[in-house]
XYZ file of C-alpha atoms in Angstrom:
79
model
C 152.261 105.609 104.885
C 152.347 103.629 101.676
C 149.424 102.860 99.444
C 148.523 99.132 99.479
C 149.609 97.350 96.336
C 150.640 93.805 95.392
C 154.186 94.734 96.427
C 153.146 96.264 99.782
C 149.806 94.705 100.843
C 147.808 96.272 103.704
C 148.738 95.192 107.202
C 146.476 92.788 109.072
C 145.563 95.525 111.570
C 144.488 98.021 108.897
C 142.519 95.267 107.144
C 140.631 94.437 110.357
C 139.946 98.131 110.998
C 138.549 98.556 107.477
C 136.328 95.481 107.846
C 134.977 96.705 111.185
C 134.307 100.204 109.829
C 132.437 98.679 106.886
C 130.188 96.611 109.113
C 129.182 99.468 111.352
C 128.744 102.142 108.703
C 126.954 100.194 105.959
C 125.216 97.405 107.888
C 121.648 98.471 107.089
C 120.977 100.777 104.162
C 117.951 102.997 104.380
C 114.965 102.716 102.101
C 112.127 105.126 101.507
C 108.442 104.228 101.636
C 105.531 105.997 99.993
C 102.697 106.238 102.517
C 99.243 107.264 101.289
C 97.323 109.703 103.486
C 93.564 110.208 103.864
C 91.754 113.573 104.004
C 92.407 113.985 107.733
C 96.159 113.397 107.305
C 96.231 109.904 108.776
C 98.313 107.224 107.039
C 96.232 104.612 105.220
C 98.703 102.316 103.458
C 102.256 101.846 102.252
C 102.252 101.477 98.477
C 105.942 100.820 97.868
C 109.524 101.101 99.045
C 112.359 102.594 97.041
C 116.144 102.891 97.383
C 116.146 106.684 97.265
C 113.926 109.602 98.243
C 113.706 111.004 94.713
C 112.313 107.780 93.231
C 109.795 107.532 96.076
C 108.747 111.145 95.494
C 108.313 110.529 91.754
C 106.167 107.440 92.407
C 103.957 109.372 94.824
C 103.444 112.106 92.236
C 102.563 109.537 89.552
C 99.971 107.908 91.830
C 98.468 111.363 92.321
C 97.133 110.928 95.845
C 98.087 112.654 99.095
C 101.273 110.940 100.232
C 104.388 111.228 102.346
C 107.853 109.811 101.795
C 109.157 108.162 104.963
C 112.659 106.804 105.624
C 112.575 103.187 106.805
C 115.175 100.663 107.929
C 114.629 97.435 105.955
C 116.539 95.258 108.445
C 114.330 96.077 111.442
C 111.115 94.071 111.873
C 107.783 95.911 111.965
C 106.353 96.613 115.460
């Protein structure tokens, strides 16, 4: 198999396969929400969403309250 280049461009079939794989794998990136918790452990509010778990964790520590970091899907509507 040759590497695509201007001299040997990718075939139409491999191009379609790559496009389809891209749509299914990366269609909805995950985000992470910081959820504040009360004394009994129940969620009270979402204070922010972040692109990665580490940034969400850092924000929760800065706020200084009881919190949890929860993975969310930004493309799905809330219930």
